[in-house]
mmCIF file of N, CA, C and O in Angstrom:
data_model
loop_
_atom_site.group_PDB
_atom_site.id
_atom_site.type_symbol
_atom_site.label_atom_id
_atom_site.label_comp_id
_atom_site.label_asym_id
_atom_site.label_seq_id
_atom_site.Cartn_x
_atom_site.Cartn_y
_atom_site.Cartn_z
ATOM 1 N N UNK A 1 0.899 -0.998 -0.002
ATOM 2 C CA UNK A 1 0.029 0.085 -0.170
ATOM 3 C C UNK A 1 0.785 1.251 -0.110
ATOM 4 O O UNK A 1 1.850 1.238 0.770
ATOM 5 N N UNK A 2 0.357 2.235 -0.769
ATOM 6 C CA UNK A 2 1.309 3.441 -0.841
ATOM 7 C C UNK A 2 0.054 4.790 -1.109
ATOM 8 O O UNK A 2 -0.867 4.243 -1.690
ATOM 9 N N UNK A 3 0.618 5.929 -0.734
ATOM 10 C CA UNK A 3 -0.278 6.972 -0.817
ATOM 11 C C UNK A 3 0.450 8.032 -1.588
ATOM 12 O O UNK A 3 1.836 8.009 -1.643
ATOM 13 N N UNK A 4 -0.208 8.951 -2.152
ATOM 14 C CA UNK A 4 0.086 10.070 -2.960
ATOM 15 C C UNK A 4 0.793 10.972 -1.868
ATOM 16 O O UNK A 4 0.363 11.167 -0.641
ATOM 17 N N UNK A 5 1.771 12.074 -2.173
ATOM 18 C CA UNK A 5 2.244 12.789 -1.316
ATOM 19 C C UNK A 5 1.110 13.737 -0.558
ATOM 20 O O UNK A 5 0.134 14.185 -1.444
ATOM 21 N N UNK A 6 1.121 13.960 0.501
ATOM 22 C CA UNK A 6 0.170 14.651 1.301
ATOM 23 C C UNK A 6 -0.992 14.247 1.361
ATOM 24 O O UNK A 6 -2.215 14.690 1.610
ATOM 25 N N UNK A 7 -1.062 12.906 0.920
ATOM 26 C CA UNK A 7 -2.584 12.320 0.592
ATOM 27 C C UNK A 7 -3.626 12.768 -0.036
ATOM 28 O O UNK A 7 -4.778 12.709 0.231
ATOM 29 N N UNK A 8 -3.215 13.513 -1.127
ATOM 30 C CA UNK A 8 -3.950 14.065 -2.066
ATOM 31 C C UNK A 8 -4.692 13.248 -2.603
ATOM 32 O O UNK A 8 -4.206 12.110 -3.196
ATOM 33 N N UNK A 9 -5.915 13.465 -3.057
ATOM 34 C CA UNK A 9 -6.880 12.706 -3.798
ATOM 35 C C UNK A 9 -7.004 12.934 -5.250
ATOM 36 O O UNK A 9 -7.630 13.561 -6.052
ATOM 37 N N UNK A 10 -5.637 12.369 -5.913
ATOM 38 C CA UNK A 10 -5.300 12.601 -7.150
ATOM 39 C C UNK A 10 -5.563 11.359 -8.162
ATOM 40 O O UNK A 10 -5.310 11.399 -9.370
ATOM 41 N N UNK A 11 -5.900 10.289 -7.574
ATOM 42 C CA UNK A 11 -5.797 9.059 -8.287
ATOM 43 C C UNK A 11 -7.288 8.913 -8.856
ATOM 44 O O UNK A 11 -7.914 8.146 -8.431
ATOM 45 N N UNK A 12 -7.693 9.709 -9.779
ATOM 46 C CA UNK A 12 -8.747 9.487 -10.409
ATOM 47 C C UNK A 12 -8.868 9.689 -11.953
ATOM 48 O O UNK A 12 -8.086 10.200 -12.669
ATOM 49 N N UNK A 13 -10.063 9.316 -12.806
ATOM 50 C CA UNK A 13 -10.207 9.270 -14.126
ATOM 51 C C UNK A 13 -9.192 8.867 -14.834
ATOM 52 O O UNK A 13 -8.711 7.664 -14.844
ATOM 53 N N UNK A 14 -8.517 9.702 -15.823
ATOM 54 C CA UNK A 14 -7.373 9.172 -16.441
ATOM 55 C C UNK A 14 -6.200 8.813 -15.898
ATOM 56 O O UNK A 14 -5.282 7.867 -16.267
ATOM 57 N N UNK A 15 -5.801 9.214 -14.828
ATOM 58 C CA UNK A 15 -4.650 8.900 -14.104
ATOM 59 C C UNK A 15 -4.724 7.537 -13.463
ATOM 60 O O UNK A 15 -3.712 6.801 -13.421
ATOM 61 N N UNK A 16 -6.055 7.198 -13.052
ATOM 62 C CA UNK A 16 -6.334 5.771 -12.418
ATOM 63 C C UNK A 16 -6.251 4.833 -13.428
ATOM 64 O O UNK A 16 -5.422 3.817 -13.290
ATOM 65 N N UNK A 17 -6.719 5.067 -14.685
ATOM 66 C CA UNK A 17 -6.527 4.098 -15.858
ATOM 67 C C UNK A 17 -5.006 3.816 -16.282
ATOM 68 O O UNK A 17 -4.626 2.848 -16.532
ATOM 69 N N UNK A 18 -4.243 5.167 -16.371
ATOM 70 C CA UNK A 18 -2.973 4.901 -16.801
ATOM 71 C C UNK A 18 -2.063 4.199 -15.594
ATOM 72 O O UNK A 18 -1.393 3.245 -15.966
ATOM 73 N N UNK A 19 -2.335 4.532 -14.449
ATOM 74 C CA UNK A 19 -1.707 3.913 -13.106
ATOM 75 C C UNK A 19 -2.028 2.273 -13.275
ATOM 76 O O UNK A 19 -0.921 1.465 -13.199
ATOM 77 N N UNK A 20 -3.235 1.983 -13.518
ATOM 78 C CA UNK A 20 -3.408 0.452 -13.570
ATOM 79 C C UNK A 20 -2.772 0.053 -14.717
ATOM 80 O O UNK A 20 -1.897 -1.250 -14.568
ATOM 81 N N UNK A 21 -2.575 0.639 -15.923
ATOM 82 C CA UNK A 21 -1.606 -0.065 -17.041
ATOM 83 C C UNK A 21 -0.166 -0.094 -16.633
ATOM 84 O O UNK A 21 0.420 -1.302 -17.114
ATOM 85 N N UNK A 22 0.287 0.894 -15.998
ATOM 86 C CA UNK A 22 1.825 0.776 -15.716
ATOM 87 C C UNK A 22 1.935 -0.157 -14.691
ATOM 88 O O UNK A 22 3.067 -0.877 -14.900
ATOM 89 N N UNK A 23 0.922 -0.306 -13.660
ATOM 90 C CA UNK A 23 1.283 -1.382 -12.703
ATOM 91 C C UNK A 23 1.289 -2.819 -13.405
ATOM 92 O O UNK A 23 2.118 -3.790 -13.108
ATOM 93 N N UNK A 24 0.341 -2.967 -14.276
ATOM 94 C CA UNK A 24 0.333 -4.332 -14.950
ATOM 95 C C UNK A 24 1.590 -4.419 -15.800
ATOM 96 O O UNK A 24 2.160 -5.713 -15.797
ATOM 97 N N UNK A 25 1.998 -3.302 -16.527
ATOM 98 C CA UNK A 25 3.430 -3.539 -17.313
ATOM 99 C C UNK A 25 4.434 -3.837 -16.301
ATOM 100 O O UNK A 25 5.266 -4.852 -16.997
ATOM 101 N N UNK A 26 4.524 -3.279 -15.408
ATOM 102 C CA UNK A 26 5.771 -3.576 -14.320
ATOM 103 C C UNK A 26 5.628 -4.990 -14.017
ATOM 104 O O UNK A 26 6.594 -5.678 -13.825
ATOM 105 N N UNK A 27 4.490 -5.434 -13.631
ATOM 106 C CA UNK A 27 4.337 -6.826 -13.141
ATOM 107 C C UNK A 27 4.610 -7.801 -14.254
ATOM 108 O O UNK A 27 5.373 -8.817 -14.250
ATOM 109 N N UNK A 28 4.348 -7.541 -15.442
ATOM 110 C CA UNK A 28 4.600 -8.528 -16.511
ATOM 111 C C UNK A 28 5.918 -8.437 -16.803
ATOM 112 O O UNK A 28 6.430 -9.574 -17.359
ATOM 113 N N UNK A 29 6.397 -7.359 -16.875
ATOM 114 C CA UNK A 29 8.111 -7.397 -17.254
ATOM 115 C C UNK A 29 8.790 -8.166 -16.391
ATOM 116 O O UNK A 29 9.979 -8.335 -16.756
ATOM 117 N N UNK A 30 8.598 -7.913 -15.215
ATOM 118 C CA UNK A 30 9.157 -8.481 -14.131
ATOM 119 C C UNK A 30 8.709 -9.813 -13.519
ATOM 120 O O UNK A 30 9.386 -10.611 -12.378
ATOM 121 N N UNK A 31 7.723 -10.593 -14.269
ATOM 122 C CA UNK A 31 7.225 -11.916 -13.911
ATOM 123 C C UNK A 31 6.769 -12.003 -12.401
ATOM 124 O O UNK A 31 6.948 -12.767 -11.818
ATOM 125 N N UNK A 32 5.867 -10.729 -12.276
ATOM 126 C CA UNK A 32 5.074 -10.883 -11.008
ATOM 127 C C UNK A 32 3.574 -10.939 -11.104
ATOM 128 O O UNK A 32 3.170 -10.420 -12.085
ATOM 129 N N UNK A 33 3.063 -11.789 -10.501
ATOM 130 C CA UNK A 33 1.566 -11.935 -10.384
ATOM 131 C C UNK A 33 1.109 -10.842 -9.538
ATOM 132 O O UNK A 33 1.020 -10.843 -8.125
ATOM 133 N N UNK A 34 0.025 -10.384 -10.121
ATOM 134 C CA UNK A 34 -0.936 -9.458 -9.346
ATOM 135 C C UNK A 34 -2.301 -10.063 -8.768
ATOM 136 O O UNK A 34 -3.050 -10.715 -9.505
ATOM 137 N N UNK A 35 -2.231 -10.285 -7.479
ATOM 138 C CA UNK A 35 -3.142 -10.909 -6.866
ATOM 139 C C UNK A 35 -4.518 -10.018 -6.560
ATOM 140 O O UNK A 35 -5.611 -10.517 -6.492
ATOM 141 N N UNK A 36 -4.054 -8.816 -6.007
ATOM 142 C CA UNK A 36 -5.136 -7.869 -5.778
ATOM 143 C C UNK A 36 -4.698 -6.396 -6.016
ATOM 144 O O UNK A 36 -3.596 -6.337 -5.705
ATOM 145 N N UNK A 37 -5.355 -5.571 -6.885
ATOM 146 C CA UNK A 37 -5.157 -4.121 -7.131
ATOM 147 C C UNK A 37 -6.476 -3.425 -6.720
ATOM 148 O O UNK A 37 -7.346 -3.427 -7.477
ATOM 149 N N UNK A 38 -6.215 -2.424 -5.905
ATOM 150 C CA UNK A 38 -7.150 -1.270 -5.666
ATOM 151 C C UNK A 38 -6.597 -0.074 -5.606
ATOM 152 O O UNK A 38 -5.771 0.103 -4.936
ATOM 153 N N UNK A 39 -7.152 0.789 -6.538
ATOM 154 C CA UNK A 39 -6.806 2.192 -6.745
ATOM 155 C C UNK A 39 -7.821 3.310 -6.356
ATOM 156 O O UNK A 39 -8.698 3.082 -6.820
ATOM 157 N N UNK A 40 -7.790 3.692 -5.172
ATOM 158 C CA UNK A 40 -8.697 4.701 -4.441
ATOM 159 C C UNK A 40 -8.091 6.097 -4.701
ATOM 160 O O UNK A 40 -6.866 6.013 -4.907
ATOM 161 N N UNK A 41 -8.777 7.076 -4.680
ATOM 162 C CA UNK A 41 -8.485 8.369 -4.977
ATOM 163 C C UNK A 41 -7.144 8.780 -4.069
ATOM 164 O O UNK A 41 -6.412 9.731 -4.700
ATOM 165 N N UNK A 42 -6.884 8.318 -2.945
ATOM 166 C CA UNK A 42 -5.906 8.892 -2.055
ATOM 167 C C UNK A 42 -4.912 7.550 -1.721
ATOM 168 O O UNK A 42 -4.225 7.890 -0.906
ATOM 169 N N UNK A 43 -5.122 6.565 -2.272
ATOM 170 C CA UNK A 43 -4.065 5.329 -1.898
ATOM 171 C C UNK A 43 -4.215 4.308 -2.988
ATOM 172 O O UNK A 43 -5.253 4.282 -3.721
ATOM 173 N N UNK A 44 -3.118 3.420 -3.006
ATOM 174 C CA UNK A 44 -3.110 2.116 -3.909
ATOM 175 C C UNK A 44 -2.692 0.932 -2.836
ATOM 176 O O UNK A 44 -1.842 1.067 -2.085
ATOM 177 N N UNK A 45 -3.602 0.002 -3.004
ATOM 178 C CA UNK A 45 -3.428 -1.290 -2.278
ATOM 179 C C UNK A 45 -2.992 -2.387 -3.426
ATOM 180 O O UNK A 45 -3.821 -2.413 -4.278
ATOM 181 N N UNK A 46 -1.801 -2.743 -3.321
ATOM 182 C CA UNK A 46 -1.394 -3.915 -4.146
ATOM 183 C C UNK A 46 -0.722 -5.069 -3.516
ATOM 184 O O UNK A 46 -0.105 -4.941 -2.652
ATOM 185 N N UNK A 47 -1.404 -6.183 -3.935
ATOM 186 C CA UNK A 47 -0.989 -7.661 -3.341
ATOM 187 C C UNK A 47 -0.450 -8.351 -4.540
ATOM 188 O O UNK A 47 -1.184 -8.529 -5.486
ATOM 189 N N UNK A 48 0.687 -8.918 -4.261
ATOM 190 C CA UNK A 48 1.250 -9.554 -5.202
ATOM 191 C C UNK A 48 1.855 -10.850 -5.135
ATOM 192 O O UNK A 48 2.151 -10.884 -3.791
ATOM 193 N N UNK A 49 2.371 -11.633 -6.056
ATOM 194 C CA UNK A 49 3.026 -12.852 -5.859
ATOM 195 C C UNK A 49 4.265 -12.593 -6.769
ATOM 196 O O UNK A 49 4.207 -12.460 -7.741
ATOM 197 N N UNK A 50 5.361 -12.608 -5.789
ATOM 198 C CA UNK A 50 6.818 -12.320 -6.736
ATOM 199 C C UNK A 50 7.667 -13.330 -6.584
ATOM 200 O O UNK A 50 7.527 -14.056 -5.572
ATOM 201 N N UNK A 51 8.598 -13.525 -7.458
ATOM 202 C CA UNK A 51 9.817 -14.478 -7.459
ATOM 203 C C UNK A 51 10.639 -13.951 -6.146
ATOM 204 O O UNK A 51 10.604 -12.808 -5.657
ATOM 205 N N UNK A 52 11.113 -15.075 -5.437
ATOM 206 C CA UNK A 52 11.745 -14.784 -4.066
ATOM 207 C C UNK A 52 13.358 -13.880 -4.281
ATOM 208 O O UNK A 52 13.745 -13.360 -3.206
ATOM 209 N N UNK A 53 13.557 -13.686 -5.439
ATOM 210 C CA UNK A 53 14.826 -12.674 -5.460
ATOM 211 C C UNK A 53 14.549 -11.471 -5.304
ATOM 212 O O UNK A 53 15.458 -10.587 -5.079
ATOM 213 N N UNK A 54 13.182 -10.845 -5.170
ATOM 214 C CA UNK A 54 12.957 -9.691 -4.675
ATOM 215 C C UNK A 54 12.322 -9.604 -3.388
ATOM 216 O O UNK A 54 11.417 -10.247 -3.054
ATOM 217 N N UNK A 55 13.072 -8.558 -2.792
ATOM 218 C CA UNK A 55 12.814 -8.152 -1.497
ATOM 219 C C UNK A 55 11.424 -7.270 -1.615
ATOM 220 O O UNK A 55 11.230 -6.739 -2.411
ATOM 221 N N UNK A 56 10.631 -7.119 -0.405
ATOM 222 C CA UNK A 56 9.613 -6.163 -0.361
ATOM 223 C C UNK A 56 9.896 -4.722 -0.860
ATOM 224 O O UNK A 56 9.289 -4.164 -1.565
ATOM 225 N N UNK A 57 11.056 -4.312 -0.398
ATOM 226 C CA UNK A 57 11.647 -3.029 -0.644
ATOM 227 C C UNK A 57 11.832 -2.863 -1.966
ATOM 228 O O UNK A 57 11.384 -1.923 -2.824
ATOM 229 N N UNK A 58 12.472 -4.020 -2.723
ATOM 230 C CA UNK A 58 12.730 -3.840 -4.261
ATOM 231 C C UNK A 58 11.285 -3.957 -5.033
ATOM 232 O O UNK A 58 11.306 -2.998 -6.019
ATOM 233 N N UNK A 59 10.342 -4.744 -4.403
ATOM 234 C CA UNK A 59 9.160 -4.464 -5.074
ATOM 235 C C UNK A 59 8.401 -3.296 -5.129
ATOM 236 O O UNK A 59 7.918 -2.644 -6.220
ATOM 237 N N UNK A 60 8.350 -2.606 -4.172
ATOM 238 C CA UNK A 60 7.974 -1.183 -3.817
ATOM 239 C C UNK A 60 8.586 -0.310 -4.917
ATOM 240 O O UNK A 60 7.962 0.704 -5.483
ATOM 241 N N UNK A 61 10.006 -0.370 -4.924
ATOM 242 C CA UNK A 61 11.002 0.488 -5.703
ATOM 243 C C UNK A 61 10.425 0.478 -7.350
ATOM 244 O O UNK A 61 10.411 1.167 -7.961
ATOM 245 N N UNK A 62 10.439 -0.851 -7.670
ATOM 246 C CA UNK A 62 9.608 -1.268 -8.896
ATOM 247 C C UNK A 62 8.532 -0.742 -9.522
ATOM 248 O O UNK A 62 8.453 -0.094 -10.283
ATOM 249 N N UNK A 63 7.464 -0.936 -8.610
ATOM 250 C CA UNK A 63 6.378 -0.299 -8.908
ATOM 251 C C UNK A 63 6.385 1.229 -8.829
ATOM 252 O O UNK A 63 5.699 1.923 -9.644
ATOM 253 N N UNK A 64 6.711 1.746 -7.796
ATOM 254 C CA UNK A 64 6.527 3.401 -7.405
ATOM 255 C C UNK A 64 7.243 4.000 -8.073
ATOM 256 O O UNK A 64 6.932 5.132 -8.851
ATOM 257 N N UNK A 65 8.721 3.553 -8.541
ATOM 258 C CA UNK A 65 9.503 4.459 -9.248
ATOM 259 C C UNK A 65 8.970 4.434 -10.545
ATOM 260 O O UNK A 65 9.079 5.793 -11.340
ATOM 261 N N UNK A 66 8.849 3.456 -11.454
ATOM 262 C CA UNK A 66 8.415 3.386 -12.772
ATOM 263 C C UNK A 66 7.070 3.996 -12.956
ATOM 264 O O UNK A 66 7.001 4.927 -13.757
ATOM 265 N N UNK A 67 6.168 3.829 -12.114
ATOM 266 C CA UNK A 67 4.803 4.438 -12.277
ATOM 267 C C UNK A 67 4.729 5.953 -11.945
ATOM 268 O O UNK A 67 4.204 6.824 -12.770
ATOM 269 N N UNK A 68 5.415 6.502 -10.897
ATOM 270 C CA UNK A 68 5.757 7.787 -10.620
ATOM 271 C C UNK A 68 6.441 8.497 -11.881
ATOM 272 O O UNK A 68 5.699 9.792 -12.349
ATOM 273 N N UNK A 69 7.363 8.011 -12.329
ATOM 274 C CA UNK A 69 8.164 8.562 -13.721
ATOM 275 C C UNK A 69 7.247 8.779 -14.584
ATOM 276 O O UNK A 69 7.000 9.967 -15.330
ATOM 277 N N UNK A 70 6.321 8.011 -15.067
ATOM 278 C CA UNK A 70 5.690 7.886 -16.216
ATOM 279 C C UNK A 70 4.288 8.756 -16.025
ATOM 280 O O UNK A 70 3.732 9.349 -16.847
ATOM 281 N N UNK A 71 3.748 8.732 -14.826
ATOM 282 C CA UNK A 71 2.558 9.525 -14.472
ATOM 283 C C UNK A 71 3.224 11.072 -14.629
ATOM 284 O O UNK A 71 2.287 11.829 -15.035
ATOM 285 N N UNK A 72 4.178 11.212 -13.880
ATOM 286 C CA UNK A 72 4.441 12.951 -13.812
ATOM 287 C C UNK A 72 4.811 13.130 -15.482
ATOM 288 O O UNK A 72 4.560 14.338 -15.774
ATOM 289 N N UNK A 73 5.356 12.414 -16.122
ATOM 290 C CA UNK A 73 5.687 12.903 -17.578
ATOM 291 C C UNK A 73 4.289 13.034 -18.263
ATOM 292 O O UNK A 73 4.332 14.056 -19.220
ATOM 293 N N UNK A 74 3.379 12.348 -18.290
ATOM 294 C CA UNK A 74 1.948 12.496 -18.673
ATOM 295 C C UNK A 74 0.921 13.583 -18.202
ATOM 296 O O UNK A 74 0.424 14.235 -18.985
ATOM 297 N N UNK A 75 1.146 13.646 -16.802
ATOM 298 C CA UNK A 75 0.236 14.565 -16.193
ATOM 299 C C UNK A 75 1.091 15.606 -15.421
ATOM 300 O O UNK A 75 1.322 15.267 -14.120
ATOM 301 N N UNK A 76 1.991 16.497 -15.855
ATOM 302 C CA UNK A 76 2.761 17.455 -15.095
ATOM 303 C C UNK A 76 2.052 18.231 -14.069
ATOM 304 O O UNK A 76 2.705 18.809 -13.189
ATOM 305 N N UNK A 77 0.733 18.340 -14.208
ATOM 306 C CA UNK A 77 -0.063 19.104 -13.047
ATOM 307 C C UNK A 77 0.147 18.463 -11.782
ATOM 308 O O UNK A 77 -0.022 19.064 -10.880
ATOM 309 N N UNK A 78 0.567 17.147 -11.770
ATOM 310 C CA UNK A 78 0.434 16.213 -10.427
ATOM 311 C C UNK A 78 1.748 16.822 -9.626
ATOM 312 O O UNK A 78 1.573 16.424 -8.720
ATOM 313 N N UNK A 79 2.824 17.441 -10.332
ATOM 314 C CA UNK A 79 3.949 17.813 -9.501
ATOM 315 C C UNK A 79 3.672 19.027 -8.445
ATOM 316 O O UNK A 79 4.111 19.000 -7.262
ATOM 317 N N UNK A 80 2.634 19.835 -8.638
ATOM 318 C CA UNK A 80 2.477 20.875 -7.957
ATOM 319 C C UNK A 80 1.212 20.542 -6.778
ATOM 320 O O UNK A 80 0.320 19.824 -7.232
ATOM 321 N N UNK A 81 1.304 21.021 -5.688
ATOM 322 C CA UNK A 81 0.519 20.693 -4.350
ATOM 323 C C UNK A 81 -0.817 21.356 -5.127
ATOM 324 O O UNK A 81 -1.952 20.694 -4.503
ATOM 325 N N UNK A 82 -0.960 22.284 -5.651
ATOM 326 C CA UNK A 82 -2.260 23.144 -6.030
ATOM 327 C C UNK A 82 -2.489 23.046 -7.561
ATOM 328 O O UNK A 82 -3.387 23.671 -7.827
ATOM 329 N N UNK A 83 -2.023 21.857 -8.220
ATOM 330 C CA UNK A 83 -2.329 21.874 -9.493
ATOM 331 C C UNK A 83 -3.455 21.374 -10.170
ATOM 332 O O UNK A 83 -3.694 21.051 -11.146
ATOM 333 N N UNK A 84 -4.252 21.038 -9.056
ATOM 334 C CA UNK A 84 -5.568 20.221 -9.477
ATOM 335 C C UNK A 84 -6.650 21.251 -9.862
ATOM 336 O O UNK A 84 -7.325 21.890 -9.428
#
């Protein structure tokens, strides 16, 4: 589970759709099975089955790092606190 900075309710509409696609892309590329995915306006809950070579911290870095970079490229208004 992780939350956006300041727990802002930014995960809605096009952002949610793209986030789900990105999470699925990361999982497929790294041979990770998504058991449960719930994207709410102010948090993401992700439950996965992953090869033992990944520590929990590595899994979070894989998902958060890639998805954050891609979302901020497509939706630059997410960078600012009052950009909504």
